[in-house]
Short mmCIF file of C-alpha atoms in Angstrom, two decimals:
data_model
loop_
_atom_site.label_atom_id
_atom_site.label_comp_id
_atom_site.label_asym_id
_atom_site.label_seq_id
_atom_site.Cartn_x
_atom_site.Cartn_y
_atom_site.Cartn_z
CA MET B 404 28.71 3.24 4.52
CA LYS B 405 29.37 6.97 4.86
CA ALA B 406 28.33 9.46 7.53
CA LYS B 407 28.30 13.23 7.20
CA THR B 408 26.97 16.18 9.20
CA LEU B 409 25.35 18.66 6.81
CA GLN B 410 26.57 22.17 7.60
CA ILE B 411 23.30 23.90 6.73
CA ASN B 412 21.42 26.57 8.63
CA TRP B 413 18.38 24.34 9.01
CA HIS B 414 16.39 26.38 11.56
CA ALA B 415 18.42 29.48 12.44
CA ARG B 416 20.78 27.30 14.48
CA LEU B 417 17.96 26.41 16.85
CA PRO B 418 17.14 22.77 17.70
CA VAL B 419 15.72 20.57 14.94
CA PHE B 420 13.00 18.48 16.59
CA CYS B 421 11.62 16.41 13.73
CA ILE B 422 12.66 15.21 10.28
CA ALA B 423 10.69 13.21 7.70
CA TYR B 424 11.02 12.09 4.09
CA ALA B 425 8.05 12.60 1.79
CA PRO B 426 6.51 9.27 0.71
CA LYS B 427 6.62 8.14 -2.87
CA GLN B 428 4.62 5.74 -4.99
CA GLN B 429 5.47 2.06 -5.32
CA LEU B 430 8.29 2.26 -2.84
CA GLN B 431 9.03 -1.47 -2.95
CA GLN B 432 9.66 -1.23 -6.69
CA GLN B 433 11.97 1.77 -6.51
CA GLN B 434 15.20 1.89 -8.44
CA LEU B 435 18.20 2.37 -6.20
CA PRO B 436 19.84 4.79 -5.86
CA ALA B 437 16.73 6.91 -5.69
CA PRO B 438 16.31 10.30 -7.37
CA ALA B 439 15.96 13.55 -5.43
CA ARG B 440 13.64 13.29 -2.45
CA ARG B 441 11.70 15.92 -0.57
CA LEU B 442 12.49 16.27 3.10
CA ALA B 443 10.66 18.22 5.81
CA THR B 444 12.12 19.50 9.08
CA SER B 445 10.69 21.40 12.03
CA GLY B 446 12.41 23.17 14.87
CA GLY B 447 12.72 25.81 17.52
CA ASP B 448 12.24 28.72 15.11
CA GLN B 449 8.48 27.95 14.87
CA GLN B 450 8.83 27.00 11.19
CA ILE B 451 8.59 23.99 8.93
CA ARG B 452 11.03 23.82 6.07
CA ILE B 453 10.85 21.73 2.91
CA TRP B 454 14.11 20.58 1.30
CA SER B 455 15.24 18.63 -1.74
CA LEU B 456 17.88 15.99 -1.06
CA GLU B 457 19.73 14.14 -3.79
CA LEU B 458 22.47 11.56 -3.33
CA ALA B 459 25.35 11.85 -5.77
CA VAL B 460 27.16 8.89 -7.28
CA ASP B 461 29.81 9.08 -4.57
CA GLY B 462 27.10 8.92 -1.88
CA LEU B 463 27.46 12.56 -0.79
CA PRO B 464 24.16 14.46 -0.44
CA LYS B 465 23.12 17.65 -2.18
CA VAL B 466 20.49 19.65 -0.28
CA ASP B 467 18.44 22.54 -1.70
CA PHE B 468 15.90 24.73 0.08
CA ILE B 469 12.35 24.61 -1.31
CA ALA B 470 9.91 26.34 1.04
CA SER B 471 9.26 27.59 4.55
CA LEU B 472 5.85 27.20 6.22
CA ASN B 473 4.91 29.75 8.89
CA ARG B 474 1.83 29.42 11.03
CA HIS B 475 2.74 28.04 14.44
CA SER B 476 3.20 30.51 17.27
CA SER B 477 5.65 28.30 19.18
CA VAL B 478 8.15 25.47 18.74
CA VAL B 479 7.12 22.83 16.14
CA ASN B 480 7.76 19.41 17.68
CA CYS B 481 6.47 16.99 15.06
CA ILE B 482 5.63 16.67 11.37
CA GLN B 483 4.16 13.82 9.34
CA TRP B 484 3.59 13.55 5.60
CA GLY B 485 0.14 12.48 4.49
CA VAL B 486 -0.16 9.03 2.99
CA ARG B 487 -1.80 8.16 -0.31
CA ASN B 488 -5.55 8.29 0.02
CA THR B 489 -7.41 4.98 -0.19
CA ASN B 490 -10.58 6.48 1.22
CA GLU B 491 -13.07 8.39 -0.95
CA ARG B 492 -13.90 10.59 2.05
CA LEU B 493 -10.72 12.65 1.43
CA SER B 494 -10.45 13.72 -2.17
CA PHE B 495 -7.68 16.23 -1.48
CA VAL B 496 -5.18 13.73 -0.05
CA GLU B 497 -2.52 12.93 -2.63
CA ILE B 498 0.80 11.31 -1.97
CA GLY B 499 3.58 13.72 -1.04
CA ASN B 500 1.56 16.96 -1.09
CA LEU B 501 -0.06 16.93 2.36
CA LEU B 502 1.76 17.60 5.61
CA ALA B 503 0.62 17.68 9.25
CA SER B 504 2.44 19.55 12.01
CA GLY B 505 2.04 19.99 15.76
CA GLY B 506 3.84 22.05 18.36
CA ASP B 507 3.92 23.76 21.71
CA ASP B 508 0.97 25.98 20.76
CA GLY B 509 -1.33 22.92 20.95
CA THR B 510 -2.51 23.36 17.35
CA LEU B 511 -2.48 20.66 14.70
CA VAL B 512 -2.03 22.21 11.24
CA LEU B 513 -2.67 20.46 7.91
CA TRP B 514 -0.77 21.87 4.94
CA GLN B 515 -1.33 21.23 1.23
CA GLN B 516 0.95 22.10 -1.66
CA THR B 517 -0.62 24.34 -4.29
CA ASP B 518 0.30 25.33 -7.83
CA ARG B 519 0.18 29.03 -7.11
CA LYS B 520 0.58 31.41 -4.23
CA VAL B 521 -2.48 31.88 -2.06
CA SER B 522 -4.37 35.14 -2.22
CA GLU B 523 -3.26 38.11 -0.16
CA GLY B 524 -6.16 37.79 2.26
CA THR B 525 -5.15 34.30 3.35
CA ASN B 526 -1.45 34.53 2.68
CA LEU B 527 0.52 33.10 5.58
CA GLU B 528 3.95 33.66 4.06
CA SER B 529 6.18 36.41 5.41
CA SER B 530 8.49 38.77 3.61
CA ASP B 531 11.33 36.35 4.31
CA ASP B 532 9.71 33.70 2.12
CA VAL B 533 10.42 35.27 -1.27
CA GLU B 534 12.83 32.45 -2.05
CA ASN B 535 10.14 29.78 -1.76
CA LYS B 536 10.09 27.48 -4.78
CA GLU B 537 6.80 25.85 -3.74
CA HIS B 538 3.58 27.32 -2.39
CA TRP B 539 1.62 25.77 0.45
CA ARG B 540 -1.76 26.61 1.97
CA ILE B 541 -3.43 25.62 5.21
CA VAL B 542 -6.15 23.01 4.77
CA SER B 543 -7.24 22.74 8.41
CA LEU B 544 -6.47 24.05 11.86
CA LEU B 545 -7.35 21.28 14.30
CA ARG B 546 -7.71 22.59 17.83
CA GLY B 547 -8.70 20.96 21.07
CA CYS B 548 -5.44 20.05 22.74
CA SER B 549 -4.91 22.23 25.79
CA ALA B 550 -1.11 21.78 25.85
CA ASP B 551 1.93 20.94 23.72
CA ILE B 552 1.71 18.27 21.02
CA TYR B 553 4.78 16.01 21.06
CA ASP B 554 4.04 13.45 18.34
CA ILE B 555 1.49 12.73 15.60
CA ALA B 556 0.59 9.82 13.30
CA TRP B 557 -1.72 9.45 10.29
CA SER B 558 -4.12 6.57 9.85
CA PRO B 559 -3.19 4.42 6.80
CA ASP B 560 -6.05 5.82 4.69
CA GLY B 561 -5.49 9.43 5.76
CA SER B 562 -8.90 9.77 7.42
CA TYR B 563 -7.66 10.35 10.96
CA ILE B 564 -4.73 11.84 12.84
CA LEU B 565 -3.51 10.72 16.25
CA ALA B 566 -1.64 13.13 18.53
CA GLY B 567 0.20 12.70 21.81
CA CYS B 568 -0.18 15.68 24.14
CA VAL B 569 1.41 17.06 27.28
CA ASP B 570 -1.99 17.20 29.02
CA TYR B 571 -1.71 13.39 29.53
CA THR B 572 -4.07 12.65 26.64
CA ALA B 573 -3.93 11.08 23.20
CA ARG B 574 -6.41 12.60 20.78
CA VAL B 575 -7.88 11.41 17.49
CA TRP B 576 -9.11 13.91 14.89
CA ASP B 577 -11.40 13.23 11.96
CA VAL B 578 -9.65 15.04 9.12
CA LYS B 579 -12.72 15.58 6.95
CA GLU B 580 -14.98 16.75 9.77
CA LYS B 581 -12.15 18.73 11.39
CA THR B 582 -13.23 17.60 14.84
CA CYS B 583 -11.61 15.73 17.71
CA ILE B 584 -13.58 12.49 18.02
CA HIS B 585 -11.66 10.75 20.83
CA VAL B 586 -9.82 11.97 23.90
CA LEU B 587 -7.98 9.06 25.55
CA THR B 588 -7.07 9.67 29.19
CA ASP B 589 -5.49 6.35 30.18
CA HIS B 590 -1.98 7.79 30.64
CA SER B 591 -0.97 9.59 33.83
CA ASN B 592 1.83 11.70 32.36
CA PHE B 593 3.01 13.31 29.11
CA VAL B 594 2.27 11.29 25.95
CA GLN B 595 5.57 11.51 24.06
CA GLY B 596 5.14 9.05 21.20
CA VAL B 597 2.36 7.65 19.00
CA SER B 598 2.25 5.18 16.10
CA TRP B 599 -0.61 3.92 13.90
CA ASP B 600 -0.66 0.30 12.76
CA PRO B 601 -0.29 0.14 8.93
CA LEU B 602 -2.97 -2.57 8.89
CA ASP B 603 -5.35 -0.11 10.60
CA GLU B 604 -6.25 -2.43 13.49
CA PHE B 605 -4.33 -0.81 16.34
CA PHE B 606 -2.48 2.28 17.38
CA ALA B 607 0.05 2.64 20.18
CA THR B 608 0.98 5.43 22.57
CA GLN B 609 4.00 5.81 24.86
CA SER B 610 4.23 8.07 27.88
CA CYS B 611 6.72 9.05 30.55
CA ASP B 612 4.39 7.33 33.03
CA ARG B 613 6.55 4.29 32.10
CA SER B 614 3.98 2.52 29.95
CA VAL B 615 3.03 1.69 26.36
CA LEU B 616 -0.69 1.38 25.61
CA LEU B 617 -2.25 -0.35 22.61
CA TYR B 618 -5.75 0.47 21.40
CA LYS B 619 -7.98 -1.75 19.27
CA LEU B 620 -9.75 -0.03 16.38
CA SER B 621 -13.05 -0.90 14.75
CA LYS B 622 -15.45 0.86 12.44
CA ALA B 623 -19.18 0.56 12.89
CA GLN B 624 -21.72 0.65 10.08
CA SER B 625 -21.94 4.39 10.54
CA ARG B 626 -18.20 4.55 9.68
CA ASN B 627 -17.42 6.01 13.07
CA LEU B 628 -14.09 4.97 14.51
CA ASP B 629 -14.40 3.01 17.76
CA VAL B 630 -11.35 2.91 20.03
CA LYS B 631 -10.92 0.52 22.99
CA LEU B 632 -7.92 -0.06 25.23
CA PHE B 633 -6.39 -3.38 24.21
CA SER B 634 -3.29 -3.85 26.38
CA LYS B 635 -0.88 -2.07 28.68
CA HIS B 636 2.85 -2.74 28.90
CA ALA B 637 4.56 -1.41 32.01
CA LYS B 638 6.40 -4.37 33.54
CA VAL B 639 8.41 -7.27 32.18
CA THR B 640 9.56 -10.52 33.74
CA ALA B 641 13.26 -10.50 34.60
CA HIS B 642 14.89 -13.95 34.71
CA THR B 643 17.90 -14.29 37.02
CA SER B 644 19.90 -17.04 38.71
CA THR B 645 20.69 -16.83 42.40
CA ALA B 646 22.85 -19.06 44.54
CA ALA B 647 21.02 -21.35 46.95
CA LYS B 648 21.57 -20.75 50.64
CA ALA B 649 24.73 -22.49 51.84
CA PRO B 650 24.65 -24.67 54.97
CA ASP B 651 25.34 -22.89 58.24
CA VAL B 652 28.87 -24.01 59.06
CA SER B 653 28.38 -22.99 62.68
CA ASP B 654 25.69 -25.63 63.16
CA PRO B 655 27.30 -28.71 64.80
CA LEU B 656 24.75 -30.92 63.10
CA GLU B 657 25.89 -29.66 59.67
CA VAL B 658 29.67 -29.52 60.10
CA PRO B 659 31.24 -31.17 63.14
CA PRO B 660 33.79 -28.98 64.94
CA GLU B 661 37.45 -29.81 64.78
CA ASP B 662 37.66 -30.77 68.48
CA SER B 663 34.84 -33.31 68.25
CA HIS B 664 35.30 -37.07 68.30
CA VAL B 665 34.62 -37.30 64.55
CA PRO B 666 37.78 -38.22 62.59
CA ALA B 667 39.34 -35.45 60.49
CA GLU B 668 38.93 -37.32 57.22
CA LYS B 669 35.20 -37.73 57.83
CA ARG B 670 34.86 -34.06 58.73
CA ALA B 671 36.58 -33.12 55.46
CA LYS B 672 34.28 -35.38 53.43
CA HIS B 673 31.19 -33.96 55.15
CA SER B 674 32.33 -30.38 54.47
CA SER B 675 33.01 -31.22 50.81
CA ASP B 676 29.51 -32.67 50.41
CA ASN B 677 27.93 -29.50 51.81
CA THR B 678 29.97 -27.35 49.46
CA LYS B 679 28.69 -29.31 46.47
CA ALA B 680 25.13 -28.67 47.62
CA VAL B 681 25.42 -24.95 46.80
CA THR B 682 23.69 -24.53 43.40
CA SER B 683 22.15 -21.80 41.26
CA VAL B 684 18.40 -21.43 41.46
CA PRO B 685 16.57 -19.66 38.61
CA THR B 686 14.24 -16.90 39.80
CA SER B 687 11.98 -14.40 38.11
CA SER B 688 10.51 -11.07 39.11
CA ALA B 689 8.53 -8.26 37.51
CA THR B 690 10.52 -5.13 36.76
CA ARG B 691 9.66 -1.79 35.20
CA MET B 692 10.07 -1.69 31.41
CA PHE B 693 10.58 2.00 30.72
CA TYR B 694 12.22 5.11 32.11
CA ASP B 695 10.21 7.53 34.21
CA ASP B 696 9.91 11.28 33.63
CA THR B 697 13.52 11.85 34.71
CA LEU B 698 14.65 10.79 31.22
CA PRO B 699 16.03 14.01 29.65
CA SER B 700 14.10 13.83 26.38
CA PHE B 701 10.91 15.32 24.99
CA PHE B 702 10.22 12.28 22.83
CA ARG B 703 9.70 8.51 23.02
CA ARG B 704 8.95 7.80 19.38
CA LEU B 705 7.85 4.19 19.01
CA SER B 706 7.09 2.63 15.64
CA PHE B 707 5.18 -0.17 13.92
CA SER B 708 7.03 -2.04 11.18
CA PRO B 709 5.86 -1.29 7.60
CA ASP B 710 4.14 -4.68 7.35
CA GLY B 711 2.51 -4.31 10.77
CA ALA B 712 4.23 -7.42 12.13
CA PHE B 713 6.15 -5.74 14.94
CA LEU B 714 6.02 -2.81 17.34
CA VAL B 715 9.35 -1.45 18.61
CA ALA B 716 9.39 0.81 21.67
CA PRO B 717 12.34 2.97 22.87
CA ALA B 718 13.22 4.33 26.33
CA GLY B 719 13.38 0.81 27.69
CA ILE B 720 15.18 -0.24 30.85
CA TYR B 721 15.98 -3.75 32.04
CA ARG B 722 17.38 -4.84 35.40
CA GLY B 723 18.28 -8.51 35.62
CA ALA B 724 18.97 -8.47 39.36
CA ALA B 725 18.52 -5.99 42.18
CA LYS B 726 22.25 -5.28 42.48
CA GLU B 727 22.92 -5.13 38.74
CA ALA B 728 23.13 -1.85 36.87
CA PRO B 729 20.07 -1.31 34.65
CA LEU B 730 20.51 -1.74 30.91
CA ASN B 731 19.25 0.67 28.26
CA VAL B 732 17.13 -1.46 25.94
CA VAL B 733 14.60 -1.34 23.11
CA TYR B 734 11.65 -3.75 23.29
CA VAL B 735 10.25 -5.61 20.26
CA PHE B 736 6.63 -6.80 20.39
CA ALA B 737 5.13 -9.31 17.93
CA ARG B 738 1.73 -8.67 16.39
CA GLU B 739 0.51 -12.17 17.15
CA ASN B 740 0.91 -11.51 20.89
CA LEU B 741 0.51 -7.80 21.52
CA ARG B 742 -0.94 -8.56 24.94
CA GLY B 743 2.09 -10.60 25.94
CA GLU B 744 5.66 -9.78 26.81
CA PRO B 745 8.13 -8.61 24.15
CA ILE B 746 9.81 -11.25 22.02
CA ALA B 747 13.13 -9.43 22.10
CA ARG B 748 15.04 -6.76 23.93
CA LEU B 749 17.93 -5.04 22.20
CA SER B 750 20.65 -3.75 24.50
CA GLY B 751 24.18 -2.39 24.37
CA PHE B 752 23.21 1.28 24.28
CA LYS B 753 25.39 3.65 26.25
CA LYS B 754 22.51 6.10 26.67
CA PRO B 755 18.70 5.69 26.56
CA ALA B 756 16.95 5.25 23.22
CA ILE B 757 14.48 7.99 22.31
CA ALA B 758 13.22 7.13 18.80
CA VAL B 759 12.71 4.17 16.47
CA ARG B 760 12.00 4.46 12.75
CA PHE B 761 11.61 1.72 10.11
CA SER B 762 12.80 1.97 6.55
CA PRO B 763 9.72 1.80 4.28
CA VAL B 764 11.56 -0.61 1.97
CA LEU B 765 11.30 -4.39 2.38
CA TYR B 766 14.45 -6.29 1.42
CA GLU B 767 15.18 -9.72 0.00
CA PRO B 768 16.65 -12.21 2.51
CA ARG B 769 20.40 -12.66 2.37
CA SER B 770 21.54 -16.15 1.44
CA SER B 771 23.75 -16.41 4.51
CA SER B 772 20.97 -15.45 6.91
CA VAL B 773 18.55 -17.92 5.30
CA CYS B 774 21.02 -20.75 5.77
CA ALA B 775 22.17 -19.85 9.25
CA ARG B 776 18.71 -19.22 10.72
CA THR B 777 20.25 -17.57 13.78
CA THR B 778 17.55 -14.96 14.06
CA VAL B 779 14.42 -15.07 16.20
CA ILE B 780 12.32 -13.69 13.32
CA ASP B 781 11.49 -15.89 10.35
CA LEU B 782 10.00 -13.87 7.47
CA PRO B 783 10.22 -14.14 3.67
CA TYR B 784 11.81 -10.67 3.61
CA ARG B 785 14.01 -8.43 5.75
CA MET B 786 13.20 -5.11 7.36
CA VAL B 787 15.65 -2.48 8.53
CA PHE B 788 15.02 -0.06 11.39
CA ALA B 789 17.08 2.62 13.08
CA VAL B 790 17.27 3.41 16.78
CA ALA B 791 18.32 6.85 17.99
CA THR B 792 19.85 7.12 21.44
CA GLN B 793 20.79 10.46 22.90
CA ASP B 794 24.22 10.31 21.23
CA ALA B 795 24.22 7.49 18.67
CA LEU B 796 22.43 5.92 15.72
CA VAL B 797 22.12 2.13 15.71
CA VAL B 798 20.78 0.31 12.62
CA TYR B 799 19.25 -3.18 12.88
CA ASP B 800 18.27 -5.83 10.35
CA THR B 801 15.38 -8.09 11.39
CA ALA B 802 17.27 -11.03 9.89
CA ARG B 803 20.05 -10.52 12.44
CA LEU B 804 18.84 -8.86 15.61
CA GLU B 805 21.70 -10.34 17.63
CA ARG B 806 24.10 -7.69 16.32
CA PRO B 807 23.50 -4.24 14.81
CA LEU B 808 24.04 -3.65 11.13
CA ALA B 809 25.85 -0.38 11.87
CA VAL B 810 26.56 2.06 14.69
CA VAL B 811 27.27 5.77 14.27
CA ALA B 812 28.17 7.83 17.33
CA ASN B 813 29.29 11.32 18.31
CA MET B 814 28.11 13.07 15.16
CA HIS B 815 26.48 15.93 17.11
CA PHE B 816 27.21 18.13 20.10
CA GLY B 817 23.53 18.04 21.08
CA THR B 818 21.24 15.10 21.69
CA LEU B 819 19.46 13.37 18.80
CA THR B 820 15.74 14.04 18.40
CA ASP B 821 14.45 12.11 15.37
CA LEU B 822 15.28 9.79 12.48
CA ALA B 823 14.19 9.44 8.84
CA PRO B 824 15.26 6.17 7.15
CA ASP B 825 14.73 5.77 3.43
CA GLY B 826 16.13 2.89 1.43
CA LEU B 827 19.84 3.66 1.24
CA SER B 828 20.06 6.49 3.78
CA VAL B 829 19.13 7.54 7.30
CA MET B 830 18.74 11.20 8.27
CA MET B 831 18.99 12.27 11.91
CA SER B 832 18.24 15.59 13.61
CA ALA B 833 19.64 17.01 16.83
CA THR B 834 19.26 19.83 19.33
CA ASP B 835 22.51 21.46 18.17
CA GLY B 836 20.62 22.73 15.11
CA TYR B 837 22.15 20.38 12.54
CA CYS B 838 21.17 17.23 10.67
CA SER B 839 23.37 14.33 9.59
CA ILE B 840 23.01 11.63 6.98
CA VAL B 841 24.29 8.06 6.89
CA THR B 842 24.33 6.46 3.43
CA PHE B 843 24.68 2.81 2.47
CA SER B 844 25.56 1.15 -0.80
CA ALA B 845 23.13 -1.17 -2.56
CA GLU B 846 25.43 -4.07 -1.76
CA GLU B 847 25.29 -3.28 1.96
CA MET B 848 21.50 -3.07 2.11
CA GLY B 849 20.57 -5.70 -0.47
CA LEU B 850 17.81 -5.92 -3.06
CA SER B 851 14.29 -4.67 -2.40
CA HIS B 852 11.62 -7.31 -1.99
CA VAL B 853 9.26 -6.52 -4.86
CA THR B 854 6.89 -9.39 -4.13
CA ALA B 855 6.51 -8.66 -0.43
CA VAL B 856 3.00 -8.14 0.90
CA ARG B 857 1.68 -7.02 4.22
CA ALA B 858 1.61 -9.48 7.09
CA GLY B 859 -2.17 -9.49 7.27
CA ALA B 860 -2.71 -10.27 3.60
CA SER B 861 -1.55 -13.87 3.66
CA ASN B 862 -0.85 -16.47 6.30
CA ASP B 863 2.45 -17.21 4.58
CA CYS B 864 3.66 -13.71 5.41
CA ALA B 865 2.50 -13.64 9.01
CA PRO B 866 5.32 -13.24 11.53
CA VAL B 867 6.61 -16.65 12.50
CA ILE B 868 8.82 -17.27 15.50
CA ALA B 869 11.54 -19.66 14.37
CA LYS B 870 12.27 -22.89 16.23
CA THR B 871 15.54 -21.40 17.43
CA SER B 872 13.85 -18.39 18.99
CA ALA B 873 14.33 -19.52 22.59
CA VAL B 874 17.68 -17.81 22.91
CA ASN B 875 19.19 -15.22 25.17
CA VAL B 876 22.37 -13.33 24.42
CA LEU B 877 24.41 -13.35 27.60
CA HIS B 878 27.88 -12.01 28.27
CA ALA B 879 29.26 -15.45 27.41
CA GLY B 880 27.65 -15.51 23.98
CA LEU B 881 24.52 -16.82 22.30
CA VAL B 882 23.05 -19.40 24.67
CA LYS B 883 20.02 -21.49 23.74
CA LYS B 884 17.44 -22.08 26.41
CA LYS B 885 14.22 -24.05 26.55
CA LYS B 886 12.21 -21.31 28.19
CA SER B 887 12.87 -17.68 27.50
CA THR B 888 10.67 -14.72 26.81
CA ALA B 889 13.11 -12.46 25.05
CA VAL B 890 16.31 -12.24 23.16
CA SER B 891 18.70 -9.54 24.31
CA GLY B 892 21.02 -8.31 21.62
CA GLY B 893 23.28 -5.43 20.82
CA SER B 894 26.79 -4.19 20.82
CA LYS B 895 28.42 -1.39 22.74
CA VAL B 896 28.44 1.87 20.88
CA GLN B 897 31.88 2.99 19.85
CA GLU B 898 33.17 6.02 21.70
CA ASN B 899 33.68 8.06 18.53
CA GLY B 900 33.29 7.89 14.81
CA VAL B 901 31.58 5.18 12.78
CA GLN B 902 31.53 1.50 13.58
CA LYS B 903 30.22 -1.09 11.15
CA ILE B 904 29.58 -4.49 12.66
#
């Protein structure tokens, strides 16, 4: 594993708020290492920039500028590449040539790559864009949001776009009709993260009102998208052990005084029996799951796994007891129980988590993990996801949630804002105006799972909770329990440099 901060003037040394790899065809069957990939970034200079990134044999990246897209009148907070069209309603959607962007101006812009420069009357390029190697045109300007847009997500077939807004709403646009078809007002504060289920049955939103909401999707015969609130996650059950109340030693009926007629040896035996009666009593209470609006971050970017089996939410907080310091955690929800409590909580973060991104590649199980079966997740393949805290990148493997795959800390002077995993690399952006890349070897990540299918396609691939899932990682180690709602895992982030675990 190698980590490097790329000394490139990404956005005029202003904060980089979002970063995303362009998708590619047949990702599970890719040959690793991959050829040059297109990368998009957005930032405080009101621009979107397209880059070409190629990993050399030694793992070091080579980055070339391709194009700059200018249309927003304020900071660009989020970008998302369009997915390959599986819906005949959108003939223009092709993989890797459509891009959506949203920012503080409240406008959602759809961009499309073209073979030639647009005509002078509709040209949106400035005189500074003479170095552009690609030409892009605006397909749609989707308006309707009255405030900043913090996050966006495409539907799997490219028909709709979901946006999280500062006006406490989540909005759904029909791309073909260029209209906002749903305005969801269930949150009571900024909506800072959205994610669309790859199986197209749900989407999720996260807000600084300390909640995650899931919506159930259905399409009527008229092909209109129906959206209904499915579940709300705001509190979680905290399991603690408290000592039972000890006998009152001042009560003469409990412990006879020394000057009584009771012999000393009997008094000693009676006192010893009362001491043994002090035991630990398990208790449970409901505690808040997420940080409030005092969290110093614009984003809470949650994410569905590429097979739709799991939803992972950042900005989590967990307090085991009233007097204990709260832990920074990430919650993992299973698809088979999206109304229930999370199946795992990942802890050990020095600072709050602000973004979660999954690698689009599914990996073959490792022989050691198959034999050990120490994980709470039993799947015929592995998935890798990255968690960005304010100062560190933590990479997890679903086959071993108990400990991170890698931890990278103190790569930036500013706080991290977004992540872009892709097979053998993870890109991260920060408010100091720079981006960094962490690369892995094929041996470290393993082989891609070419026969993997989505969780909803076959019962054999549905997420299965292993028999050993009733575990809880305590300070003393991995302790099995009969009744437990979550597994808490993680490792403390190293103070500086790179730590591989």
